[in-house]
Short mmCIF file of C-alpha atoms in Angstrom, two decimals:
data_model
loop_
_atom_site.label_atom_id
_atom_site.label_comp_id
_atom_site.label_asym_id
_atom_site.label_seq_id
_atom_site.Cartn_x
_atom_site.Cartn_y
_atom_site.Cartn_z
CA MET A 1 82.18 148.33 23.11
CA SER A 2 78.98 148.84 25.03
CA ARG A 3 77.65 145.55 23.77
CA GLY A 4 80.81 143.70 24.95
CA MET A 5 80.50 145.17 28.41
CA ASP A 6 76.87 144.22 28.56
CA GLU A 7 77.73 140.68 27.52
CA ARG A 8 80.46 140.42 30.17
CA GLY A 9 78.07 141.76 32.83
CA ALA A 10 75.44 139.28 31.80
CA VAL A 11 77.97 136.48 31.95
CA GLY A 12 79.14 137.65 35.39
CA GLY A 13 75.56 137.76 36.67
CA GLU A 14 74.90 134.30 35.34
CA ARG A 15 78.08 133.05 37.06
CA GLU A 16 77.03 134.55 40.39
CA ASP A 17 73.56 132.99 40.06
CA PHE A 18 75.17 129.70 39.16
CA LEU A 19 77.50 129.79 42.19
CA SER A 20 74.67 130.91 44.45
CA SER A 21 72.55 127.97 43.21
CA ILE A 22 75.38 125.59 44.01
CA LEU A 23 75.86 127.01 47.53
CA ASP A 24 72.12 126.88 48.16
CA THR A 25 72.01 123.18 47.36
CA ILE A 26 74.72 122.39 49.89
CA GLY A 27 73.39 121.30 53.27
CA VAL A 28 76.15 123.14 55.10
CA SER A 29 75.41 126.67 56.35
CA ILE A 30 77.64 129.25 54.62
CA ILE A 31 78.07 132.98 55.20
CA VAL A 32 80.55 135.61 54.13
CA VAL A 33 81.38 138.30 56.68
CA LYS A 34 83.35 141.52 56.83
CA GLU A 35 85.79 142.37 59.61
CA ASP A 36 83.02 144.18 61.51
CA CYS A 37 81.10 140.83 61.54
CA SER A 38 78.44 142.09 59.10
CA ILE A 39 77.11 139.40 56.77
CA VAL A 40 77.42 140.11 53.03
CA TYR A 41 76.26 136.68 51.83
CA ALA A 42 74.27 133.81 53.26
CA ASN A 43 73.11 130.60 51.59
CA ARG A 44 69.68 129.07 52.00
CA ALA A 45 70.84 126.45 54.55
CA TYR A 46 72.10 129.20 56.85
CA GLY A 47 68.79 131.09 56.66
CA GLU A 48 66.80 127.94 57.33
CA LYS A 49 69.02 127.12 60.33
CA PHE A 50 68.00 130.39 61.98
CA GLY A 51 64.45 130.62 60.60
CA LYS A 52 65.15 133.47 58.17
CA THR A 53 65.63 134.04 54.45
CA PRO A 54 69.12 134.85 53.20
CA SER A 55 68.05 138.42 52.35
CA GLU A 56 66.88 138.92 55.97
CA VAL A 57 70.29 138.21 57.44
CA ILE A 58 72.43 140.15 54.96
CA GLY A 59 73.66 143.34 56.63
CA SER A 60 73.17 141.93 60.13
CA ARG A 61 76.07 141.11 62.41
CA CYS A 62 76.67 137.38 62.72
CA TYR A 63 76.66 137.56 66.52
CA GLU A 64 73.23 139.17 66.42
CA ILE A 65 71.90 136.18 64.50
CA HIS A 66 73.69 133.59 66.63
CA HIS A 67 73.37 134.99 70.16
CA ASN A 68 71.24 138.16 70.12
CA PRO A 69 73.88 140.23 71.98
CA GLU A 70 74.77 143.84 71.24
CA LYS A 71 78.53 143.15 71.22
CA PRO A 72 80.78 140.69 69.34
CA CYS A 73 81.13 137.22 70.83
CA HIS A 74 84.73 137.61 71.99
CA ILE A 75 83.79 140.77 73.90
CA LYS A 76 80.40 139.66 75.21
CA PHE A 77 81.52 136.20 76.35
CA ASP A 78 84.66 135.88 78.45
CA LYS A 79 87.44 133.78 76.87
CA TYR A 80 85.30 133.10 73.79
CA ARG A 81 87.31 132.35 70.65
CA CYS A 82 85.78 133.57 67.36
CA ALA A 83 86.99 131.64 64.31
CA ALA A 84 86.17 134.55 61.94
CA GLY A 85 88.00 137.06 64.13
CA ALA A 86 91.05 134.79 64.35
CA CYS A 87 90.96 134.34 60.58
CA PHE A 88 91.01 138.11 60.02
CA ASP A 89 93.89 138.44 62.50
CA THR A 90 96.09 135.67 61.10
CA GLY A 91 95.05 135.31 57.47
CA LEU A 92 94.92 131.55 58.09
CA ARG A 93 92.10 129.02 58.10
CA GLN A 94 90.54 128.58 61.54
CA LYS A 95 88.32 125.92 63.06
CA ASP A 96 86.19 126.10 66.16
CA LEU A 97 83.13 124.71 67.85
CA HIS A 98 80.53 127.44 67.78
CA VAL A 99 77.65 127.45 70.29
CA VAL A 100 74.48 129.24 69.21
CA TYR A 101 71.39 129.93 71.30
CA THR A 102 68.82 131.13 68.74
CA CYS A 103 67.84 127.80 67.17
CA GLY A 104 65.38 126.70 69.84
CA ASP A 105 65.28 126.08 73.57
CA ASP A 106 68.56 124.17 73.73
CA PRO A 107 71.96 125.38 72.53
CA ARG A 108 73.18 124.04 69.20
CA TYR A 109 76.78 123.18 68.44
CA LEU A 110 78.14 124.17 65.02
CA GLY A 111 81.45 122.91 63.75
CA THR A 112 82.76 126.15 62.22
CA SER A 113 85.54 126.66 59.65
CA ALA A 114 86.66 130.13 58.61
CA TYR A 115 88.50 130.70 55.27
CA PRO A 116 90.16 134.04 54.43
CA LEU A 117 89.45 135.80 51.09
CA ILE A 118 92.75 137.60 50.56
CA HIS A 119 92.87 140.80 48.49
CA ALA A 120 95.58 141.54 45.97
CA ASP A 121 97.37 143.72 48.53
CA GLY A 122 97.57 140.73 50.91
CA SER A 123 94.93 141.90 53.34
CA VAL A 124 91.92 139.86 54.41
CA ARG A 125 88.83 141.69 53.24
CA LEU A 126 86.25 138.95 53.72
CA VAL A 127 85.96 135.61 55.52
CA VAL A 128 83.90 132.64 54.35
CA MET A 129 82.41 130.65 57.22
CA THR A 130 80.97 127.16 56.91
CA MET A 131 78.90 125.77 59.76
CA LEU A 132 77.89 122.13 60.20
CA ASP A 133 75.47 121.21 62.96
CA VAL A 134 77.29 118.70 65.16
CA THR A 135 74.93 118.90 68.14
CA SER A 136 74.12 115.19 68.01
CA ARG A 137 77.81 114.29 67.96
CA VAL A 138 78.65 116.66 70.83
CA ASN A 139 75.75 115.35 72.91
CA LEU A 140 76.81 111.78 72.18
CA GLU A 141 80.39 112.59 73.15
CA GLN A 142 79.15 114.14 76.39
CA LYS A 143 77.08 111.06 77.10
CA LEU A 144 80.16 108.96 76.47
CA VAL A 145 82.18 111.14 78.86
CA ASP A 146 79.42 110.84 81.46
CA ALA A 147 79.26 107.08 80.94
CA VAL A 148 83.03 106.74 81.29
CA ASP A 149 82.93 108.89 84.42
CA LYS A 150 80.08 106.80 85.82
CA TYR A 151 81.92 103.58 84.98
CA ARG A 152 85.10 104.89 86.58
CA LYS A 153 83.19 105.77 89.77
CA LEU A 154 81.57 102.33 89.81
CA TYR A 155 84.94 100.70 89.11
CA ASP A 156 86.76 102.64 91.81
CA GLY A 157 83.93 102.31 94.31
CA ALA A 158 83.34 98.58 93.84
CA PRO A 159 83.68 96.61 97.11
CA ASP A 160 85.88 94.04 95.34
CA MET A 161 89.40 94.64 94.10
CA MET A 162 89.67 94.88 90.30
CA TYR A 163 92.74 94.94 88.07
CA SER A 164 93.89 94.21 84.52
CA LEU A 165 97.19 92.61 83.48
CA ASN A 166 99.09 92.63 80.21
CA GLY A 167 100.96 89.66 78.76
CA ASP A 168 103.89 90.21 81.13
CA ALA A 169 101.60 90.22 84.19
CA ALA A 170 102.13 93.95 84.64
CA ILE A 171 99.23 95.94 86.06
CA MET A 172 97.57 98.05 83.36
CA LEU A 173 94.70 99.26 85.49
CA CYS A 174 93.46 98.82 89.06
CA ASN A 175 90.64 100.31 91.08
CA ARG A 176 90.98 102.39 94.23
CA THR A 177 89.61 99.54 96.34
CA MET A 178 92.60 97.37 95.48
CA ALA A 179 95.09 100.20 95.95
CA ALA A 180 93.58 101.21 99.31
CA ASN A 181 93.56 97.63 100.62
CA LEU A 182 97.24 97.29 99.82
CA GLY A 183 98.20 100.76 101.05
CA TYR A 184 98.98 102.42 97.71
CA GLU A 185 97.62 104.96 95.27
CA PRO A 186 96.52 103.46 91.92
CA ASP A 187 99.26 105.35 90.05
CA GLU A 188 101.87 103.68 92.28
CA MET A 189 100.70 100.22 91.19
CA ILE A 190 100.05 100.73 87.48
CA GLY A 191 103.00 99.55 85.39
CA ARG A 192 104.44 97.31 88.10
CA SER A 193 104.36 93.53 88.01
CA LEU A 194 101.63 91.79 89.98
CA ALA A 195 104.45 89.76 91.53
CA ASP A 196 105.47 92.88 93.49
CA PHE A 197 102.22 92.60 95.44
CA LEU A 198 102.17 88.85 96.18
CA THR A 199 103.36 87.02 99.29
CA PRO A 200 106.37 84.71 98.82
CA GLU A 201 104.11 81.66 99.02
CA SER A 202 101.77 82.94 96.29
CA LEU A 203 104.72 84.10 94.24
CA ARG A 204 106.09 80.55 93.99
CA TRP A 205 103.23 79.33 91.83
CA SER A 206 101.99 82.60 90.33
CA PHE A 207 104.06 82.31 87.10
CA ASP A 208 102.77 78.82 86.29
CA ARG A 209 99.19 79.82 86.99
CA PHE A 210 99.48 82.92 84.83
CA GLN A 211 100.75 80.83 81.92
CA LYS A 212 97.84 78.40 82.36
CA LEU A 213 95.46 81.37 82.51
CA LYS A 214 96.75 82.61 79.15
CA LYS A 215 96.15 79.17 77.63
CA LYS A 216 92.82 78.26 79.27
CA GLY A 217 91.29 81.74 79.21
CA TYR A 218 90.16 81.83 82.84
CA PHE A 219 91.29 81.20 86.40
CA GLU A 220 89.55 80.84 89.76
CA GLY A 221 91.37 80.30 93.03
CA GLU A 222 92.86 81.71 96.21
CA MET A 223 96.03 83.73 96.55
CA GLU A 224 97.55 86.20 98.99
CA PHE A 225 98.37 89.84 98.32
CA LEU A 226 101.21 91.53 100.19
CA ALA A 227 100.32 95.00 101.49
CA ARG A 228 102.78 97.85 101.78
CA ASP A 229 102.90 97.46 105.58
CA GLY A 230 103.65 93.72 105.32
CA ARG A 231 100.11 92.45 105.94
CA HIS A 232 99.01 89.30 104.11
CA LEU A 233 95.64 89.73 102.44
CA PRO A 234 93.96 86.45 101.39
CA VAL A 235 91.72 86.86 98.34
CA PHE A 236 89.62 84.73 96.01
CA VAL A 237 90.43 85.68 92.41
CA LYS A 238 88.41 85.28 89.21
CA SER A 239 90.33 86.12 86.03
CA LYS A 240 89.21 86.12 82.39
CA VAL A 241 91.38 86.59 79.32
CA ILE A 242 90.50 89.15 76.63
CA CYS A 243 91.79 88.31 73.14
CA ASP A 244 92.18 90.30 69.93
CA GLU A 245 90.50 89.48 66.61
CA ARG A 246 93.12 86.78 65.96
CA GLN A 247 92.39 85.20 69.37
CA ASP A 248 95.82 86.17 70.65
CA PHE A 249 96.16 87.19 74.31
CA LEU A 250 95.52 90.89 74.74
CA MET A 251 94.97 91.32 78.48
CA CYS A 252 93.16 89.73 81.39
CA ASP A 253 90.63 91.27 83.75
CA SER A 254 90.49 90.06 87.34
CA ILE A 255 88.24 90.49 90.36
CA ALA A 256 89.72 89.72 93.79
CA ARG A 257 87.46 89.38 96.83
CA ASP A 258 88.80 89.88 100.34
CA ILE A 259 88.26 86.60 102.19
CA ARG A 260 89.87 87.48 105.51
CA GLU A 261 86.54 87.19 107.30
CA LYS A 262 85.86 83.84 105.64
CA LYS A 263 89.31 82.57 106.64
CA GLU A 264 88.80 83.73 110.22
CA MET A 265 85.45 81.96 110.35
CA GLU A 266 86.98 78.78 108.94
CA GLU A 267 89.81 78.95 111.48
CA GLN A 268 87.33 79.51 114.31
CA LEU A 269 85.21 76.59 113.13
CA LEU A 270 88.22 74.28 112.82
CA HIS A 271 89.41 75.34 116.27
CA SER A 272 85.96 74.70 117.69
CA GLU A 273 85.83 71.23 116.11
CA LYS A 274 89.30 70.46 117.41
CA MET A 275 88.31 71.51 120.91
CA ARG A 276 85.18 69.35 120.73
CA ALA A 277 87.30 66.36 119.69
CA LEU A 278 89.74 67.07 122.50
CA GLY A 279 86.79 67.34 124.88
CA ARG A 280 85.44 63.94 123.87
CA MET A 281 88.88 62.40 124.22
CA ALA A 282 89.50 64.12 127.57
CA GLY A 283 86.14 62.93 128.88
CA GLY A 284 86.91 59.34 128.00
CA VAL A 285 90.39 59.50 129.49
CA ALA A 286 89.11 61.19 132.66
CA HIS A 287 86.44 58.53 133.14
CA ASP A 288 88.96 55.67 132.89
CA PHE A 289 91.52 57.60 134.91
CA ASN A 290 88.96 58.18 137.67
CA ASN A 291 88.43 54.40 138.00
CA ILE A 292 92.17 53.89 138.37
CA LEU A 293 92.42 56.67 140.96
CA THR A 294 89.58 55.12 142.93
CA ALA A 295 91.45 51.84 143.10
CA ILE A 296 94.73 53.53 144.08
CA THR A 297 92.95 55.56 146.76
CA GLY A 298 91.31 52.45 148.21
CA TYR A 299 94.56 50.48 148.49
CA ALA A 300 96.49 53.47 149.83
CA GLU A 301 93.85 54.05 152.54
CA LEU A 302 93.99 50.37 153.53
CA ILE A 303 97.75 50.60 153.95
CA ALA A 304 97.56 53.91 155.85
CA ASP A 305 94.81 52.69 158.21
CA ASP A 306 96.33 49.24 158.92
CA PRO A 307 97.69 49.23 162.52
CA ALA A 308 100.43 46.89 161.43
CA THR A 309 101.77 49.37 158.93
CA GLY A 310 105.09 50.88 159.90
CA GLU A 311 105.65 54.64 160.08
CA ALA A 312 107.69 54.71 156.86
CA ALA A 313 105.04 52.75 154.95
CA ARG A 314 102.23 54.89 156.43
CA TYR A 315 104.09 58.07 155.35
CA ASN A 316 104.46 56.68 151.82
CA ALA A 317 100.76 55.79 151.72
CA GLN A 318 99.86 59.32 152.79
CA GLN A 319 102.07 60.71 150.02
CA ILE A 320 100.26 58.46 147.55
CA LEU A 321 96.90 59.79 148.78
CA ALA A 322 98.12 63.40 148.44
CA SER A 323 99.27 62.76 144.89
CA VAL A 324 95.98 61.06 144.13
CA GLY A 325 94.20 64.17 145.41
CA HIS A 326 96.24 66.33 143.03
CA ALA A 327 95.52 63.90 140.19
CA ALA A 328 91.81 63.97 141.07
CA ALA A 329 91.83 67.79 140.80
CA ILE A 330 93.37 67.52 137.34
CA ASN A 331 90.79 64.90 136.47
CA ARG A 332 87.96 67.22 137.55
CA GLY A 333 89.43 69.86 135.24
CA LEU A 334 89.33 67.40 132.36
CA LEU A 335 85.72 66.55 133.15
CA THR A 336 84.82 70.23 133.21
CA PHE A 337 86.56 70.78 129.88
CA SER A 338 84.71 67.80 128.39
CA ARG A 339 81.38 69.08 129.79
CA ARG A 340 80.85 65.92 131.84
CA HIS A 341 80.91 67.70 135.17
CA ALA A 342 77.53 68.04 136.88
CA SER A 343 76.28 71.65 136.89
CA GLU A 344 73.31 73.57 138.29
CA PHE A 345 71.94 76.02 135.73
CA ARG A 346 69.50 78.80 136.61
CA PRO A 347 68.90 82.48 135.70
CA VAL A 348 71.77 84.42 137.28
CA PRO A 349 72.46 88.19 137.34
CA LEU A 350 76.02 88.33 135.98
CA ASN A 351 76.93 91.53 137.83
CA ASP A 352 75.92 89.95 141.15
CA VAL A 353 78.18 86.95 140.56
CA ILE A 354 81.10 89.28 139.82
CA GLU A 355 80.53 91.59 142.80
CA GLU A 356 80.22 88.66 145.22
CA ARG A 357 83.66 87.39 144.15
CA LEU A 358 85.57 90.70 144.11
CA ASP A 359 87.04 90.29 147.63
CA PHE A 360 88.21 86.78 146.82
CA LEU A 361 89.68 87.92 143.50
CA GLY A 362 91.51 90.72 145.30
CA ARG A 363 93.18 88.23 147.67
CA LEU A 364 94.01 85.95 144.74
CA LEU A 365 95.60 88.77 142.72
CA GLY A 366 97.60 90.23 145.59
CA LYS A 367 98.21 93.77 146.85
CA GLY A 368 100.18 94.99 143.84
CA ILE A 369 97.27 94.54 141.42
CA ARG A 370 94.32 96.94 141.36
CA ILE A 371 90.86 95.69 140.38
CA THR A 372 88.72 98.02 138.26
CA THR A 373 85.11 97.25 137.33
CA ALA A 374 82.71 98.86 134.85
CA LEU A 375 79.48 96.90 135.19
CA SER A 376 76.48 97.70 133.05
CA VAL A 377 73.61 99.62 134.63
CA ALA A 378 71.13 96.99 133.45
CA ASP A 379 72.35 93.80 135.12
CA PRO A 380 72.58 91.15 132.36
CA VAL A 381 70.85 87.93 133.40
CA ILE A 382 72.15 84.67 131.94
CA VAL A 383 71.28 81.00 132.43
CA ALA A 384 74.38 79.74 134.21
CA ASP A 385 75.97 77.83 137.03
CA PRO A 386 77.26 80.66 139.28
CA VAL A 387 80.01 78.42 140.67
CA GLN A 388 81.37 77.85 137.17
CA ILE A 389 81.15 81.57 136.29
CA ALA A 390 83.21 82.23 139.41
CA GLN A 391 85.65 79.57 138.21
CA ILE A 392 86.08 81.49 134.94
CA LEU A 393 86.90 84.68 136.88
CA MET A 394 89.36 82.86 139.15
CA ASN A 395 91.20 81.31 136.21
CA PHE A 396 91.44 84.67 134.43
CA ALA A 397 92.67 86.28 137.66
CA SER A 398 95.24 83.54 138.22
CA ASN A 399 96.69 84.05 134.74
CA ALA A 400 96.64 87.83 135.15
CA ARG A 401 98.54 87.56 138.46
CA ASP A 402 101.28 85.50 136.82
CA ALA A 403 101.45 87.96 133.91
CA MET A 404 101.89 90.97 136.26
CA PRO A 405 104.67 90.04 138.73
CA GLU A 406 105.39 93.72 139.35
CA GLY A 407 101.73 94.70 139.72
CA GLY A 408 99.24 96.26 137.36
CA GLU A 409 95.53 96.53 136.71
CA PHE A 410 92.86 93.84 136.38
CA THR A 411 89.62 95.05 134.80
CA ILE A 412 86.16 93.50 134.53
CA ARG A 413 83.49 95.05 132.32
CA THR A 414 79.99 93.90 131.45
CA GLU A 415 77.51 95.12 128.84
CA ILE A 416 74.54 93.96 126.83
CA VAL A 417 75.18 93.70 123.08
CA LEU A 418 73.07 92.95 120.03
CA ARG A 419 73.68 90.13 117.57
CA SER A 420 74.83 92.70 115.01
CA ASP A 421 77.57 93.79 117.44
CA VAL A 422 79.06 90.32 117.64
CA THR A 423 82.44 90.12 115.92
CA THR A 424 83.53 87.54 113.37
CA GLU A 425 85.58 85.58 115.92
CA GLN A 426 82.56 85.24 118.20
CA ALA A 427 80.10 84.40 115.45
CA ILE A 428 79.81 80.66 116.22
CA LEU A 429 77.01 81.13 118.72
CA PRO A 430 73.39 80.03 119.15
CA GLU A 431 70.98 82.50 117.63
CA ALA A 432 69.85 85.12 120.13
CA GLU A 433 68.75 88.73 119.87
CA ARG A 434 70.97 89.92 122.71
CA TYR A 435 74.05 88.73 124.58
CA ALA A 436 75.84 89.47 127.82
CA LEU A 437 79.45 90.44 127.11
CA MET A 438 81.97 90.08 129.93
CA THR A 439 85.35 91.62 129.14
CA VAL A 440 88.28 90.78 131.43
CA GLY A 441 91.66 92.40 130.87
CA ASP A 442 95.06 92.90 132.43
CA THR A 443 98.09 95.10 131.86
CA GLY A 444 100.55 92.22 131.99
CA ASN A 445 103.19 90.81 129.67
CA GLY A 446 100.77 89.82 126.91
CA MET A 447 101.47 87.12 124.35
CA ASP A 448 102.12 86.67 120.64
CA ASP A 449 99.59 85.38 118.10
CA THR A 450 101.02 81.84 118.10
CA THR A 451 100.58 81.53 121.86
CA ALA A 452 97.13 83.15 121.80
CA ARG A 453 95.89 80.57 119.28
CA SER A 454 96.83 77.68 121.60
CA ILE A 455 95.96 78.89 125.10
CA PHE A 456 92.57 77.16 125.24
CA GLU A 457 94.06 73.74 124.44
CA PRO A 458 94.36 71.26 127.35
CA PHE A 459 97.81 71.07 128.98
CA PHE A 460 99.14 74.02 126.96
CA THR A 461 101.15 76.29 129.27
CA THR A 462 103.88 78.90 129.07
CA LYS A 463 104.80 78.46 132.74
CA GLU A 464 107.86 76.69 134.07
CA PRO A 465 107.57 72.88 134.41
CA GLY A 466 105.86 71.92 137.64
CA THR A 467 104.20 75.33 138.16
CA GLY A 468 101.00 74.79 136.18
CA THR A 469 98.80 72.07 134.71
CA GLY A 470 97.88 73.91 131.52
CA LEU A 471 94.20 73.28 132.21
CA GLY A 472 93.09 76.68 133.52
CA LEU A 473 92.03 78.28 130.26
CA SER A 474 90.88 75.01 128.70
CA ILE A 475 88.52 74.73 131.68
CA VAL A 476 87.32 78.26 130.91
CA PHE A 477 86.70 77.21 127.32
CA GLY A 478 84.77 74.12 128.43
CA ILE A 479 82.62 76.09 130.87
CA VAL A 480 81.81 78.77 128.30
CA ARG A 481 80.83 76.20 125.68
CA GLN A 482 78.71 74.41 128.29
CA HIS A 483 76.87 77.73 128.69
CA ASP A 484 76.35 78.02 124.89
CA GLY A 485 78.77 80.94 124.86
CA ALA A 486 82.00 81.92 123.13
CA VAL A 487 85.33 83.17 124.41
CA THR A 488 88.06 85.01 122.49
CA VAL A 489 91.39 86.51 123.38
CA GLU A 490 93.21 89.60 122.15
CA SER A 491 96.79 90.16 123.20
CA GLU A 492 100.07 91.69 122.17
CA PRO A 493 103.50 91.26 123.78
CA GLY A 494 104.05 94.00 126.35
CA LYS A 495 100.51 95.37 126.04
CA GLY A 496 98.43 93.04 128.20
CA THR A 497 95.63 90.60 127.43
CA VAL A 498 91.88 90.98 127.00
CA PHE A 499 89.39 88.08 127.17
CA ARG A 500 85.85 88.56 125.87
CA VAL A 501 83.17 86.10 126.94
CA LEU A 502 79.68 86.08 125.39
CA PHE A 503 76.64 84.44 126.95
CA PRO A 504 73.12 84.40 125.45
CA LEU A 505 70.96 86.77 127.48
CA TYR A 506 68.18 85.13 129.46
CA THR A 507 64.70 85.86 128.14
CA PRO A 508 61.81 84.92 130.48
CA ALA A 509 59.18 82.73 128.84
#
């Protein structure tokens, strides 16, 4: 009997040694703990993880080994979840990411699994814990999260609009730049068709181009987005298809660049070229017309001065001369527009020219219109013909008077601006460090965009037939260009008109 028990004990000891040898060869850290967190078994890998031998950790609390606190983890650390504690509570396997601080300077992350050892009475007496060091994986995942976050910030903060489309041209993703330009939040655009954000003109050919994009793999070209408030936003788009491993269409990524400034520059350049062509044509016509007027004037004077001419004929001749005088005035306007009118250029203080003409401008505008000036303290000096600068003011005043039949305010402001302050519309200018800016405005009827785009063209007028030649503002344009300047207009129906005239500032040699 005694011998049998001894044999069974020997066999049991051998089995424990055998199992312990197996657990020691496993690279995973393993411990067995009681409900009070005291360790009753630890394999070699666990001891090595914490710089101890298995016998040194047996009897210690696991939290003492892992964190060096005097209380269990779930008590010491707020909202901490202990896999072993949960296993004792539920009798079920638990998994958790365990953070330990006693393996060096930096925290280590252990993927922890807790397995209950259930007694015959159904209670959990012991819990087996396996711990695998997943610090590298956690750090890599964090780097990935950081990279994604960084990419998202770069994506959302990019100056260009970016978006991705699926095979149905629905928006899968778009950056905040695109959403903000169109007046939406990104979530409002994702899932909707790109067609919802295109102008009718772009929409007409968008389907065909999208089908070609899917076949060719790329697209470059202009299109117009339609903003929430109805604005048209011209863009230059570059799109590239992304395919799956079978080379089937998966999605396409696109970058859209706002080209409003480019379009405005192109329009300004085209307008400038058109005005130059009109100027050349007007100059040629005016030259030939002047020869004809000279001949008409000569013959009409001969008739009027001839003693033999009857009263009726003399009256008719005088009417011809009066009409020729009116035609000559129009002809002088054409010559001014074409820059063929003789001028005297010299350094002129702009504020002085304005102040000297204020009384005359007041009489021209009439009693119902108040003149307000805000002239710069430093008088801007420009190289100009003062008579022509006065002509600009008179033409502006004349238009303002007609736009304010019930009275209003006529303002003149001057200031010195830097090249960097020059707007896109005024950018076609000779290079200079500083400019004199003269701003002339009224509180009159204003005009729509279509009218504003044409007001500098010769013979364009909104006045009743017979009440204007349509040369006033084209003369202004010609004078300003003759002074190497630029003139722009800003107006809105019912809100008045503002003209801005830029002249290069005079710099003494």
